[in-house]
Coordinates of C-alpha atoms in Angstrom, one line a residue:
M15 CA -13.8 22.9 7.9
G16 CA -16.9 25.0 7.4
R17 CA -19.7 25.5 9.6
Q18 CA -22.9 23.8 9.7
K19 CA -26.1 25.7 8.7
A20 CA -27.8 26.7 11.6
R21 CA -30.9 25.2 12.1
R22 CA -34.2 26.7 12.6
S23 CA -36.4 26.3 15.6
R24 CA -38.7 23.3 15.8
P25 CA -42.5 24.0 14.9
A26 CA -45.0 24.0 17.7
G27 CA -47.2 20.8 17.8
V28 CA -45.5 17.9 16.6
R29 CA -46.8 14.4 17.3
G30 CA -44.2 11.8 17.6
R31 CA -40.9 11.6 15.6
H32 CA -39.8 9.8 12.5
V33 CA -36.1 8.8 11.9
L34 CA -35.0 8.2 8.6
L35 CA -31.5 6.4 7.7
V36 CA -30.3 8.0 4.7
A37 CA -27.0 7.7 2.0
V38 CA -25.7 10.7 1.4
D39 CA -23.4 9.6 -1.6
G40 CA -23.8 7.5 -4.6
A41 CA -21.0 5.2 -3.5
D42 CA -23.1 4.1 -1.0
L43 CA -26.2 3.1 -2.8
G44 CA -24.9 -0.4 -3.1
L45 CA -25.4 -1.0 0.5
L46 CA -29.3 -0.3 0.1
P47 CA -31.7 -3.2 -0.4
G48 CA -33.3 -2.9 -4.0
A49 CA -30.3 -0.9 -5.6
P50 CA -32.0 2.5 -6.3
V51 CA -31.4 3.1 -10.0
S52 CA -29.6 6.6 -9.5
F53 CA -28.6 8.7 -6.6
A54 CA -30.8 11.5 -8.0
A55 CA -33.8 9.0 -7.9
Y56 CA -33.0 7.7 -4.3
W57 CA -32.6 11.3 -3.1
A58 CA -35.8 12.4 -4.6
E59 CA -37.5 9.6 -2.9
V60 CA -35.9 10.3 0.5
D61 CA -37.5 13.9 0.0
A62 CA -40.9 12.8 -0.6
R63 CA -40.7 10.6 2.2
A64 CA -39.6 13.2 4.7
R65 CA -42.3 15.8 3.3
A66 CA -44.9 13.0 3.7
A67 CA -44.2 12.2 7.2
A68 CA -43.5 15.8 8.1
R69 CA -47.4 16.8 6.8
T70 CA -48.7 14.1 9.3
G71 CA -47.1 16.3 12.2
Q72 CA -44.3 14.1 13.2
L73 CA -40.8 15.4 14.0
V74 CA -38.8 14.1 11.0
L75 CA -35.2 13.5 12.2
L76 CA -32.4 12.3 9.4
R77 CA -29.5 10.0 10.3
P78 CA -26.7 9.8 7.8
L79 CA -25.6 6.4 6.7
V80 CA -22.0 5.6 7.8
A81 CA -20.7 2.7 5.6
F82 CA -17.9 1.4 7.9
D83 CA -20.0 1.3 10.8
Y84 CA -22.8 -0.5 9.1
A85 CA -20.9 -3.1 7.5
R86 CA -19.2 -3.7 11.4
F87 CA -22.8 -4.1 12.6
C88 CA -23.8 -6.4 10.1
D89 CA -20.6 -8.1 10.5
Q90 CA -21.2 -8.7 14.2
H91 CA -24.6 -9.7 14.0
R92 CA -24.0 -11.7 10.8
L93 CA -26.5 -10.1 8.8
D94 CA -26.6 -9.6 4.9
P95 CA -25.8 -5.7 4.8
R96 CA -27.9 -5.7 1.3
S97 CA -31.0 -6.8 3.3
A98 CA -34.1 -4.9 4.2
A99 CA -33.7 -6.9 7.7
A100 CA -30.1 -5.4 8.1
L101 CA -31.1 -2.2 7.4
A102 CA -34.1 -1.9 9.6
A103 CA -32.1 -3.4 12.6
Y104 CA -29.3 -1.0 12.2
E105 CA -31.9 2.1 11.7
A106 CA -33.6 1.0 14.9
L107 CA -30.3 1.5 17.2
P108 CA -31.1 4.0 19.8
V109 CA -29.2 7.4 19.1
P110 CA -29.5 10.6 21.1
E111 CA -31.9 13.1 19.2
Q112 CA -29.7 16.2 19.5
E113 CA -27.1 13.9 17.2
L114 CA -29.8 13.6 14.3
T115 CA -30.9 16.3 11.8
E116 CA -34.4 17.6 11.9
Y117 CA -35.9 17.8 8.4
L118 CA -37.3 21.4 8.0
G119 CA -38.5 21.5 4.4
D120 CA -35.1 22.8 2.8
P121 CA -34.5 22.1 -0.8
P122 CA -32.7 18.7 -1.3
E123 CA -29.6 20.0 -2.3
V124 CA -29.5 22.0 0.8
L125 CA -30.2 19.1 2.9
L126 CA -27.8 16.7 1.4
N127 CA -24.9 19.3 2.1
V128 CA -26.1 19.5 5.9
L129 CA -26.0 15.6 5.8
R130 CA -22.7 15.1 4.2
Y131 CA -21.2 17.4 6.8
E132 CA -23.2 15.2 9.6
R133 CA -21.7 12.1 8.1
E134 CA -18.3 13.2 8.7
A135 CA -19.1 14.2 12.1
W136 CA -20.5 11.0 12.7
A137 CA -17.7 9.1 11.2
T138 CA -15.2 11.1 13.3
G139 CA -17.3 10.3 16.4
L140 CA -17.6 6.4 15.9
R141 CA -13.5 6.4 15.3
S142 CA -13.1 8.3 18.6
K143 CA -15.8 6.4 20.6
A144 CA -13.9 3.1 19.2
V145 CA -10.7 4.3 20.6
L146 CA -12.2 5.3 24.1
A147 CA -14.1 1.8 24.3
A148 CA -10.6 0.2 23.9
V149 CA -9.4 2.3 26.7
V150 CA -12.3 1.3 28.9
E151 CA -11.7 -2.2 28.1
E152 CA -7.9 -2.0 29.1
H153 CA -8.1 0.2 31.9
G154 CA -11.7 0.7 33.0
P155 CA -14.3 3.3 33.0
V156 CA -12.4 5.6 35.6
A157 CA -9.8 6.1 32.7
E158 CA -12.4 7.5 30.2
R159 CA -13.8 9.7 32.5
E160 CA -10.4 11.0 33.4
L161 CA -9.6 11.7 29.7
R162 CA -12.9 13.6 28.9
G163 CA -12.3 15.6 32.0
E164 CA -8.6 16.6 30.6
A165 CA -10.1 17.4 27.3
G166 CA -12.7 19.4 28.9
Q167 CA -10.1 21.5 30.6
M168 CA -8.2 22.2 27.4
L169 CA -11.7 23.4 25.7
D170 CA -12.4 25.4 28.6
A171 CA -8.8 27.1 28.0
L172 CA -9.0 27.6 24.5
L173 CA -12.6 29.0 24.6
A174 CA -11.2 31.8 27.5
G175 CA -9.5 33.6 24.6
A176 CA -12.1 33.1 22.0
Q177 CA -14.8 35.7 20.9
A178 CA -18.4 35.5 19.4
G179 CA -18.3 34.4 15.8
D180 CA -14.8 32.5 16.3
E181 CA -14.5 28.8 15.1
L182 CA -12.8 26.2 17.0
T183 CA -11.3 23.5 14.8
L184 CA -9.7 20.2 16.0
V185 CA -8.0 17.8 13.8
A186 CA -6.4 14.6 15.0
K187 CA -4.5 11.6 13.3
A188 CA -3.4 8.5 15.1
A189 CA -1.0 5.9 13.7
G190 CA -1.3 7.5 10.3
L191 CA -5.0 7.0 10.3
S192 CA -7.1 10.0 10.6
L193 CA -9.5 10.1 13.7
G194 CA -11.0 12.9 12.0
A195 CA -11.9 16.5 12.4
H196 CA -14.5 18.6 13.8
A197 CA -15.5 22.5 14.1
G198 CA -17.6 24.5 16.1
A199 CA -18.7 28.2 16.2
V200 CA -18.2 30.2 19.7
R201 CA -21.2 31.9 20.6
L202 CA -21.7 34.0 24.1
V203 CA -23.7 32.4 26.6
G204 CA -24.2 34.4 29.9
G205 CA -21.5 36.8 28.7
R206 CA -19.1 34.0 28.3
P207 CA -17.8 32.3 25.0
A208 CA -19.1 28.7 24.6
L209 CA -19.9 26.1 22.3
D210 CA -23.4 24.8 21.6
D211 CA -23.9 21.1 23.4
R212 CA -23.4 18.9 20.5
D213 CA -20.4 20.7 19.2
R214 CA -18.9 20.8 22.7
G215 CA -19.6 17.1 22.8
R216 CA -18.2 16.2 19.4
L217 CA -15.0 18.3 20.2
E218 CA -14.5 16.7 23.7
T219 CA -14.7 13.1 22.5
L220 CA -12.2 13.7 19.7
L221 CA -9.7 15.2 22.0
A222 CA -10.0 12.6 24.6
A223 CA -9.6 9.9 22.1
A224 CA -6.5 11.8 20.8
L225 CA -5.0 11.9 24.1
P226 CA -3.9 8.4 24.6
T227 CA -3.0 7.5 21.2
S228 CA 0.4 9.3 20.8
A229 CA -2.1 11.3 18.0
T230 CA -0.9 14.0 16.0
G231 CA -3.5 16.7 16.5
V232 CA -4.0 20.4 16.2
A233 CA -6.6 22.9 17.4
A234 CA -7.2 26.0 15.4
L235 CA -9.3 29.0 16.6
T236 CA -10.0 31.3 13.6
S237 CA -11.6 34.7 13.8
A238 CA -13.9 35.7 11.4
P239 CA -12.9 38.4 8.9
I240 CA -14.7 41.7 9.1
G241 CA -15.0 43.4 5.5
G242 CA -12.9 41.1 3.9
A243 CA -10.0 41.6 5.9
T244 CA -7.4 38.8 6.4
E245 CA -8.6 36.2 9.0
R246 CA -6.6 35.3 12.1
V247 CA -5.8 31.6 12.7
L248 CA -4.4 30.7 16.3
V249 CA -2.9 27.5 16.1
W250 CA -1.6 24.7 19.2
E251 CA -0.3 21.2 18.7
L252 CA -1.0 18.3 20.6
S253 CA 2.0 17.3 22.6
P254 CA 2.4 15.1 25.7
A255 CA 2.0 18.2 27.8
G256 CA -1.2 18.9 25.9
L257 CA -2.0 21.9 23.4
V258 CA 1.1 23.9 23.1
P259 CA 1.3 27.0 20.5
S260 CA 2.7 26.3 17.2
E261 CA 4.5 28.1 14.8
H262 CA 3.6 25.5 12.0
G263 CA 0.0 26.3 11.4
E264 CA 0.0 27.1 7.8
L265 CA 2.4 23.8 7.3
I266 CA 0.1 21.9 8.9
L267 CA -3.6 23.2 8.0
A268 CA -2.7 24.5 4.4
P269 CA 0.0 21.9 3.1
D270 CA -1.2 22.4 -0.5
G271 CA -1.0 26.2 -0.6
P272 CA -3.5 28.9 0.1
R273 CA -6.9 27.9 0.6
S274 CA -10.0 29.5 -1.0
G275 CA -11.9 32.2 0.9
P276 CA -10.3 34.9 3.1
K277 CA -6.4 35.3 3.3
A278 CA -5.5 33.4 6.4
E279 CA -2.6 34.4 8.9
Y280 CA -1.7 31.6 10.9
L281 CA -0.2 32.6 14.4
P282 CA 1.2 30.7 17.4
G283 CA -1.9 30.5 19.9
F284 CA -1.9 31.9 23.5
A285 CA -0.7 30.1 26.3
L286 CA -3.3 28.0 27.8
T287 CA -4.1 28.2 31.4
R288 CA -5.9 25.0 32.7
R289 CA -7.5 24.4 36.4

């Protein structure tokens, strides 16, 4: 997984906010009312709308359309997914601001890459939250809090051995279906390795969802190579005992042979100490 492009700080003096729900793949155009002629034309229109709203001084925030969740919403509310009313109702759903992507005037192709990354992150989060909702329905809200607490302890143990510039990745599959994957860059906060709040929340949710589902999961801590050197990838597998060091990192993470980019050396992770 690649890291998402870092977003710049918000300009001062913004007035209000304007949220745009956008398709980031041509395959999703059929879900939109009016059936845009082409994805290029549609995306040029999105860019123009975002620029126009930004010129009025509004904070422009973009939300990627996740097809399976939109279809579920329309089915639940008996709405025609190709109607403007359905799209408006879905777009109006409350979403935490930190989960949205701020429009900062990047070239359309750059912004599109960021939003495609975000769509996968959203899809992973939605699948994970569905698992946790089922846990709550069967066992009550205390069960979710316990799972999140356990996941948080695992992340703390992983970060304890990380360095600024490392990348922490989590991949999880349950019953043959992918819950998803997410990666976050490690940085120093108060002299200690940490993740930003959004990445921390996403990784915790994914790990919490993997714990009760007998999921196949793997965590990897990748050290950024210096001067083109081989990057080190420490690997753990999810087991009933939690995350345990794995000797099968290359088989799990690069099953189709060497990946592009720097050469990687896969090593068992260090023993995790949890509170």
